[in-house]
Tab-separated table of C-alpha atoms and ligand atoms in Angstrom:
chain	number	residue	atom	x	y	z
M	293	UNK	CA	193.412	332.831	54.102
M	294	UNK	CA	191.806	330.797	51.367
M	295	UNK	CA	191.392	332.491	48.020
M	296	UNK	CA	188.238	331.650	46.062
M	297	UNK	CA	188.920	330.353	42.546
M	298	UNK	CA	186.692	332.131	40.018
M	299	UNK	CA	186.545	329.366	37.436
M	300	UNK	CA	184.769	330.287	34.208
M	301	UNK	CA	183.832	326.704	33.343
M	302	UNK	CA	180.333	326.532	34.808
M	303	UNK	CA	179.430	329.966	33.420
M	304	UNK	CA	180.856	329.052	29.991
M	305	UNK	CA	178.788	325.849	29.971
M	306	UNK	CA	175.697	327.838	30.885
M	307	UNK	CA	176.300	330.364	28.101
M	308	UNK	CA	176.955	327.609	25.541
M	309	UNK	CA	173.713	325.911	26.582
M	310	UNK	CA	171.790	329.165	26.097
M	311	UNK	CA	173.413	329.674	22.705
M	312	UNK	CA	172.494	326.116	21.685
M	313	UNK	CA	168.870	326.494	22.812
M	314	UNK	CA	168.438	329.886	21.167
M	315	UNK	CA	170.077	328.641	17.982
M	316	UNK	CA	167.693	325.660	17.906
M	317	UNK	CA	164.690	327.969	18.407
M	318	UNK	CA	165.846	330.226	15.577
M	319	UNK	CA	166.440	327.174	13.374
M	320	UNK	CA	162.816	326.145	13.844
M	321	UNK	CA	161.887	329.484	12.294
M	322	UNK	CA	164.256	328.903	9.369
M	323	UNK	CA	167.109	331.092	10.662
M	324	UNK	CA	170.420	329.248	11.038
M	325	UNK	CA	172.943	331.348	12.999
M	326	UNK	CA	176.387	331.376	11.418
M	327	UNK	CA	179.674	333.133	11.965
M	328	UNK	CA	182.734	333.538	9.770
M	329	UNK	CA	186.317	333.686	11.020
M	330	UNK	CA	188.867	335.287	8.701
M	331	UNK	CA	192.429	334.220	9.348
M	332	UNK	CA	195.761	335.051	7.668
M	333	UNK	CA	198.614	333.621	9.708
M	334	UNK	CA	200.682	330.449	10.185
M	335	UNK	CA	200.748	330.970	13.947
M	336	UNK	CA	199.923	327.608	15.524
M	337	UNK	CA	198.240	328.941	18.656
M	338	UNK	CA	195.949	331.127	16.531
M	339	UNK	CA	194.922	328.119	14.425
M	340	UNK	CA	194.338	326.160	17.630
M	341	UNK	CA	192.119	328.971	18.957
M	342	UNK	CA	190.115	329.152	15.735
M	343	UNK	CA	189.605	325.387	15.765
M	344	UNK	CA	188.296	325.676	19.324
M	345	UNK	CA	185.731	328.262	18.129
M	346	UNK	CA	184.767	325.925	15.270
M	347	UNK	CA	184.254	322.983	17.619
M	348	UNK	CA	182.253	325.051	20.106
M	349	UNK	CA	180.081	326.462	17.295
M	350	UNK	CA	179.429	322.992	15.914
M	351	UNK	CA	178.418	321.718	19.356
M	352	UNK	CA	175.991	324.642	19.722
M	353	UNK	CA	174.435	324.085	16.297
M	354	UNK	CA	175.938	327.302	14.939
M	355	UNK	CA	177.497	327.419	11.492
M	356	UNK	CA	181.176	328.407	11.407
M	357	UNK	CA	182.976	329.256	8.167
M	358	UNK	CA	186.757	329.615	8.513
M	359	UNK	CA	188.331	331.569	5.664
M	360	UNK	CA	192.092	331.037	5.757
M	361	UNK	CA	193.801	333.406	3.341
M	362	UNK	CA	197.321	332.326	4.292
M	363	UNK	CA	200.189	334.162	5.943
M	364	UNK	CA	200.959	336.254	2.833
M	365	UNK	CA	197.449	337.586	2.240
M	366	UNK	CA	197.274	341.204	1.111
M	367	UNK	CA	195.171	343.906	2.700
M	368	UNK	CA	193.230	344.132	-0.553
M	369	UNK	CA	192.407	340.412	-0.528
M	370	UNK	CA	191.327	340.537	3.110
M	371	UNK	CA	189.205	343.613	2.432
M	372	UNK	CA	187.495	341.813	-0.459
M	373	UNK	CA	186.623	338.830	1.726
M	374	UNK	CA	185.315	341.050	4.537
M	375	UNK	CA	183.159	343.062	2.111
M	376	UNK	CA	181.698	339.817	0.765
M	377	UNK	CA	180.898	338.526	4.255
M	378	UNK	CA	179.385	341.863	5.247
M	379	UNK	CA	176.957	341.579	2.336
M	380	UNK	CA	176.203	337.859	2.814
M	381	UNK	CA	172.805	337.455	4.553
M	382	UNK	CA	173.534	333.889	5.730
M	383	UNK	CA	176.547	335.120	7.779
M	384	UNK	CA	175.459	336.839	11.000
M	385	UNK	CA	178.782	337.342	12.781
M	386	UNK	CA	182.309	338.123	11.536
M	387	UNK	CA	185.636	337.788	13.349
M	388	UNK	CA	188.892	339.062	11.852
M	389	UNK	CA	191.504	337.030	13.692
M	390	UNK	CA	194.863	338.578	14.596
M	391	UNK	CA	197.800	338.463	14.011
M	392	UNK	CA	197.647	339.683	10.418
M	393	UNK	CA	200.493	339.656	7.850
M	394	UNK	CA	203.130	342.385	8.206
M	395	UNK	CA	202.041	345.615	6.539
M	396	UNK	CA	198.333	344.809	6.680
M	397	UNK	CA	196.480	347.525	8.582
M	398	UNK	CA	194.036	345.863	10.968
M	399	UNK	CA	192.468	349.244	11.741
M	400	UNK	CA	191.542	349.684	8.081
M	401	UNK	CA	189.982	346.212	7.890
M	402	UNK	CA	187.932	346.075	11.082
M	403	UNK	CA	185.973	349.090	9.864
M	404	UNK	CA	184.597	346.819	7.109
M	405	UNK	CA	182.767	344.635	9.641
M	406	UNK	CA	179.279	346.129	10.001
M	407	UNK	CA	178.409	346.773	13.681
M	408	UNK	CA	175.429	344.406	13.525
M	409	UNK	CA	177.829	341.555	12.560
M	410	UNK	CA	180.717	342.755	14.742
M	411	UNK	CA	180.309	340.011	17.364
M	412	UNK	CA	183.751	340.641	18.870
M	413	UNK	CA	183.463	344.424	19.002
M	414	UNK	CA	186.466	345.067	16.730
M	415	UNK	CA	185.092	347.947	14.624
M	416	UNK	CA	185.934	351.317	16.247
M	417	UNK	CA	182.275	352.193	15.705
M	418	UNK	CA	181.354	349.465	18.206
M	419	UNK	CA	183.744	350.900	20.817
M	420	UNK	CA	182.427	354.409	20.182
M	421	UNK	CA	178.859	353.214	20.545
M	422	UNK	CA	179.738	351.449	23.797
M	423	UNK	CA	181.266	354.691	25.055
M	424	UNK	CA	178.005	356.577	24.607
M	425	UNK	CA	175.629	353.721	25.514
M	426	UNK	CA	174.393	353.133	21.962
M	427	UNK	CA	173.632	349.689	20.490
M	428	UNK	CA	176.796	347.598	20.025
M	429	UNK	CA	178.450	344.278	20.757
M	430	UNK	CA	181.203	344.544	23.370
M	431	UNK	CA	184.420	342.615	22.711
M	432	UNK	CA	183.763	339.119	24.074
M	433	UNK	CA	186.791	339.182	26.398
M	434	UNK	CA	185.731	342.434	28.040
M	435	UNK	CA	182.173	341.196	28.467
M	436	UNK	CA	183.504	337.926	29.853
M	437	UNK	CA	185.099	339.736	32.815
M	438	UNK	CA	181.822	341.454	33.662
M	439	UNK	CA	179.900	338.186	33.313
M	440	UNK	CA	182.317	336.372	35.658
M	441	UNK	CA	181.856	339.091	38.288
M	442	UNK	CA	178.075	338.793	37.846
M	443	UNK	CA	178.134	334.988	37.993
M	444	UNK	CA	179.900	335.070	41.365
M	445	UNK	CA	177.671	337.918	42.544
M	446	UNK	CA	180.623	340.200	43.168
M	447	UNK	CA	179.273	343.737	43.492
M	448	UNK	CA	180.755	346.317	41.145
M	449	UNK	CA	178.796	349.502	41.823
M	450	UNK	CA	180.785	351.964	43.899
M	451	UNK	CA	183.784	349.602	44.128
M	452	UNK	CA	187.353	350.738	43.494
M	453	UNK	CA	188.171	348.872	40.306
M	454	UNK	CA	191.564	348.893	38.608
M	455	UNK	CA	191.954	347.771	34.987
M	456	UNK	CA	195.577	347.130	33.995
M	457	UNK	CA	195.842	347.583	30.218
M	458	UNK	CA	194.268	350.111	27.866
M	459	UNK	CA	193.998	348.287	24.541
M	460	UNK	CA	190.985	348.868	22.315
M	461	UNK	CA	190.082	345.168	22.511
M	462	UNK	CA	190.241	344.590	26.270
M	463	UNK	CA	191.185	347.421	28.649
M	464	UNK	CA	189.184	350.317	27.183
M	465	UNK	CA	185.911	348.479	26.470
M	466	UNK	CA	186.160	346.766	29.858
M	467	UNK	CA	186.570	350.134	31.586
M	468	UNK	CA	183.427	351.309	29.754
M	469	UNK	CA	181.415	348.226	30.781
M	470	UNK	CA	182.501	348.648	34.409
M	471	UNK	CA	181.693	352.358	34.362
M	472	UNK	CA	178.254	351.527	33.033
M	473	UNK	CA	177.805	349.340	36.112
M	474	UNK	CA	178.784	352.264	38.360
M	475	UNK	CA	182.271	351.070	39.333
M	476	UNK	CA	184.886	353.693	40.203
M	477	UNK	CA	187.355	352.779	37.468
M	478	UNK	CA	191.084	353.489	37.244
M	479	UNK	CA	192.921	352.386	34.104
M	480	UNK	CA	196.659	351.629	34.392
M	481	UNK	CA	199.172	351.134	31.581
M	482	UNK	CA	202.889	350.952	30.949
M	483	UNK	CA	203.378	354.623	31.854
M	484	UNK	CA	201.154	354.914	34.925
M	485	UNK	CA	203.871	354.104	37.451
M	486	UNK	CA	204.097	351.450	40.196
M	487	UNK	CA	201.018	349.236	40.110
M	488	UNK	CA	200.677	348.974	43.891
M	489	UNK	CA	199.953	352.701	44.007
M	490	UNK	CA	196.598	351.848	42.401
M	491	UNK	CA	195.999	348.226	43.337
M	492	UNK	CA	196.804	348.315	47.085
M	493	UNK	CA	193.398	349.780	47.977
M	494	UNK	CA	191.415	348.311	45.090
M	495	UNK	CA	188.345	346.122	45.615
M	496	UNK	CA	188.699	344.586	42.144
M	497	UNK	CA	191.793	344.352	39.927
M	498	UNK	CA	191.592	343.126	36.321
M	499	UNK	CA	194.947	342.490	34.657
M	500	UNK	CA	195.075	342.516	30.831
M	501	UNK	CA	198.654	343.418	29.901
M	502	UNK	CA	200.217	340.286	28.408
M	503	UNK	CA	203.079	340.311	30.959
M	504	UNK	CA	203.789	337.193	32.999
M	505	UNK	CA	203.933	337.807	36.746
M	506	UNK	CA	202.947	341.484	36.461
M	507	UNK	CA	200.711	341.350	39.537
M	508	UNK	CA	201.749	339.504	42.698
M	509	UNK	CA	200.519	339.073	46.251
M	510	UNK	CA	202.316	342.180	47.508
M	511	UNK	CA	200.183	344.364	45.194
M	512	UNK	CA	196.758	343.510	46.604
M	513	UNK	CA	194.788	343.454	49.854
M	514	UNK	CA	192.969	340.561	51.525
M	515	UNK	CA	189.574	341.814	50.302
M	516	UNK	CA	190.647	342.187	46.663
M	517	UNK	CA	189.075	340.223	43.793
M	518	UNK	CA	191.593	339.605	40.995
M	519	UNK	CA	190.604	338.734	37.433
M	520	UNK	CA	193.425	337.560	35.186
M	521	UNK	CA	192.813	338.187	31.464
M	522	UNK	CA	196.408	337.607	30.370
M	523	UNK	CA	197.394	334.642	28.232
M	524	UNK	CA	201.121	333.971	27.932
M	525	UNK	CA	202.647	330.821	26.471
M	526	UNK	CA	205.828	329.763	28.301
M	527	UNK	CA	208.822	328.073	26.658
M	528	UNK	CA	207.548	324.669	27.798
M	529	UNK	CA	204.228	325.316	26.018
M	530	UNK	CA	202.196	325.892	29.176
M	531	UNK	CA	199.700	328.740	29.400
M	532	UNK	CA	199.869	331.283	32.240
M	533	UNK	CA	198.184	334.598	32.933
M	534	UNK	CA	199.581	337.982	33.965
M	535	UNK	CA	199.148	337.224	37.662
M	536	UNK	CA	201.685	335.378	39.784
M	537	UNK	CA	198.945	333.032	40.944
M	538	UNK	CA	201.034	331.254	43.581
M	539	UNK	CA	201.767	334.497	45.399
M	540	UNK	CA	198.245	335.956	45.047
M	541	UNK	CA	196.576	332.746	46.275
M	542	UNK	CA	196.423	332.964	50.042
M	543	UNK	CA	196.491	336.772	49.967
M	544	UNK	CA	193.539	337.991	47.854
M	545	UNK	CA	189.874	337.149	48.400
M	546	UNK	CA	189.403	335.636	44.925
M	547	UNK	CA	191.336	334.966	41.712
M	548	UNK	CA	190.283	333.747	38.266
M	549	UNK	CA	192.536	330.946	36.980
M	550	UNK	CA	194.419	330.754	33.680
M	551	UNK	CA	193.524	328.573	31.877
M	552	UNK	CA	189.891	327.956	32.823
M	553	UNK	CA	188.868	331.509	33.661
M	554	UNK	CA	188.175	334.419	31.308
M	555	UNK	CA	189.222	332.551	28.147
M	556	UNK	CA	186.635	329.795	28.453
M	557	UNK	CA	183.834	332.333	28.858
M	558	UNK	CA	185.083	334.416	25.911
M	559	UNK	CA	184.572	331.659	23.338
M	560	UNK	CA	181.104	330.898	24.696
M	561	UNK	CA	180.137	334.578	24.457
M	562	UNK	CA	181.176	334.688	20.788
M	563	UNK	CA	178.555	332.000	20.161
M	564	UNK	CA	175.897	333.848	22.132
M	565	UNK	CA	176.703	337.081	20.271
M	566	UNK	CA	176.330	335.213	16.957
M	567	UNK	CA	172.902	333.951	17.956
M	568	UNK	CA	171.864	337.414	19.173
M	569	UNK	CA	173.119	338.910	15.901
M	570	UNK	CA	171.168	336.322	13.868
M	571	UNK	CA	167.994	336.973	15.815
M	572	UNK	CA	168.252	340.716	15.410
M	573	UNK	CA	169.196	340.577	11.724
M	574	UNK	CA	166.351	338.189	10.929
M	575	UNK	CA	163.756	340.285	12.754
M	576	UNK	CA	165.274	343.721	12.099
M	577	UNK	CA	165.459	344.175	15.882
M	578	UNK	CA	168.004	346.821	16.795
M	579	UNK	CA	171.211	345.774	18.530
M	580	UNK	CA	171.036	345.639	22.315
M	581	UNK	CA	171.779	348.883	24.130
M	582	UNK	CA	175.571	349.097	24.130
M	583	UNK	CA	177.094	348.812	27.556
M	584	UNK	CA	173.873	347.478	29.052
M	585	UNK	CA	174.415	344.419	26.909
M	586	UNK	CA	176.596	342.980	29.653
M	587	UNK	CA	173.569	342.701	31.895
M	588	UNK	CA	171.671	340.418	29.544
M	589	UNK	CA	172.834	337.150	31.074
M	590	UNK	CA	172.188	338.171	34.636
M	591	UNK	CA	168.733	339.386	33.740
M	592	UNK	CA	168.022	336.142	31.890
M	593	UNK	CA	169.477	333.974	34.650
L	228	NAP	P1	197.992	344.764	24.183
L	228	NAP	O1	197.262	345.346	23.044
L	228	NAP	O2	199.429	344.397	24.028
L	228	NAP	O3	197.861	345.783	25.396
L	228	NAP	C1	198.552	345.560	26.593
L	228	NAP	C2	198.255	346.680	27.544
L	228	NAP	O4	198.968	346.413	28.750
L	228	NAP	C3	198.716	348.044	27.048
L	228	NAP	O5	197.748	349.016	27.335
L	228	NAP	C4	199.994	348.293	27.844
L	228	NAP	O6	200.223	349.653	28.128
L	228	NAP	C5	199.709	347.573	29.127
L	228	NAP	N1	200.936	347.180	29.792
L	228	NAP	C6	202.019	346.556	29.253
L	228	NAP	N2	202.989	346.410	30.179
L	228	NAP	C7	202.513	346.964	31.308
L	228	NAP	C8	203.056	347.142	32.606
L	228	NAP	N3	204.287	346.725	32.915
L	228	NAP	N4	202.303	347.771	33.533
L	228	NAP	C9	201.056	348.190	33.246
L	228	NAP	N5	200.493	348.042	32.027
L	228	NAP	C10	201.214	347.450	31.074
L	228	NAP	O7	197.275	343.432	24.708
L	228	NAP	P2	195.713	343.027	24.683
L	228	NAP	O8	195.335	342.623	23.311
L	228	NAP	O9	194.914	344.038	25.399
L	228	NAP	O10	195.772	341.706	25.559
L	228	NAP	C11	196.192	341.755	26.905
L	228	NAP	C12	196.337	340.335	27.423
L	228	NAP	O11	195.065	339.707	27.381
L	228	NAP	C13	197.264	339.457	26.573
L	228	NAP	O12	197.919	338.533	27.407
L	228	NAP	C14	196.301	338.708	25.676
L	228	NAP	O13	196.823	337.473	25.238
L	228	NAP	C15	195.147	338.509	26.628
L	228	NAP	N6	193.868	338.282	25.967
L	228	NAP	C16	193.122	337.249	26.445
L	228	NAP	C17	191.904	336.985	25.865
L	228	NAP	C18	191.058	335.882	26.427
L	228	NAP	O14	189.997	335.592	25.915
L	228	NAP	N7	191.469	335.257	27.529
L	228	NAP	C19	191.446	337.741	24.785
L	228	NAP	C20	192.221	338.841	24.364
L	228	NAP	C21	193.428	339.096	24.969
L	228	NAP	P3	200.531	350.766	26.987
L	228	NAP	O15	199.195	351.085	26.378
L	228	NAP	O16	201.104	351.896	27.743
L	228	NAP	O17	201.472	350.105	26.023
């Protein structure tokens, strides 16, 4: 059978266009959306990722301030920068980029990003708000999965949906967004036992574990939609997901590629979140209703 490729490119382009148009409209009213990315690592792939956010922001007419504190930055220095950005009215969105220097407690720092500027849903308050349907930004990666499903008109309500991974940045918020859309959600992790026990009868499987080849064709049925969130860099520098794409292609109904799937939509959503944050901060509008936020694009489109 032929497996549909759920590319994120068209959707990402659409989201970037919306961000650009909304940013231009805000600019006409004197509001210039801007985000700040705080970074403290020498890791080359992280710098590459941050540069890609910078380029995308520039193309969308959104300001992007990168604050590189170096690989030996202290928690105190990072906290000082985050407090400054939190109080700075011209900065509407803040991202604290991982990895952080050894000994620096990310969980202590993300709490310094106010929810209204927390465009990547890193503050535990944002996750808590999502859990109870209160105003919050969802992590862009988690929202990206839901947007891809919406873009391809893949129904979620009442479907058996397996999320592999339970991190606070992907698996848990994604499970909350899917629950909000009435999916029957099962969350798997490193202690949940053989994956096929859960995935064999699933309608949708989302893999976000950071393990190359974790899911293969023998784990899924012919009607299954597979979304690959994983990003793993191989020794030869190539980027692959968590899914053994060659074995899933020809078995499952649909599969999102890596690269060109979830990741491309994620960066675009960070821009859209920045514009939404700027609009709400400039007009004192409340944040969008938490988990319902993921329905904004569909409603607008
Ligand atoms: P993480 O914090 O390391 O969490 C990984 C999760 O996978 C954990 O919950 C872990 O279970 C689970 N897991 C590990 N091995 C497993 C196995 N053999 N079977 C089932 N579950 C297993 O990673 P993360 O930050 O959530 O990221 C996950 C992946 O998504 C990574 O590849 C990351 O690079 C990628 N990612 C992509 C984007 C994007 O925009 N495309 C953004 C963020 C992350 P335990 O909880 O039991 O340890």
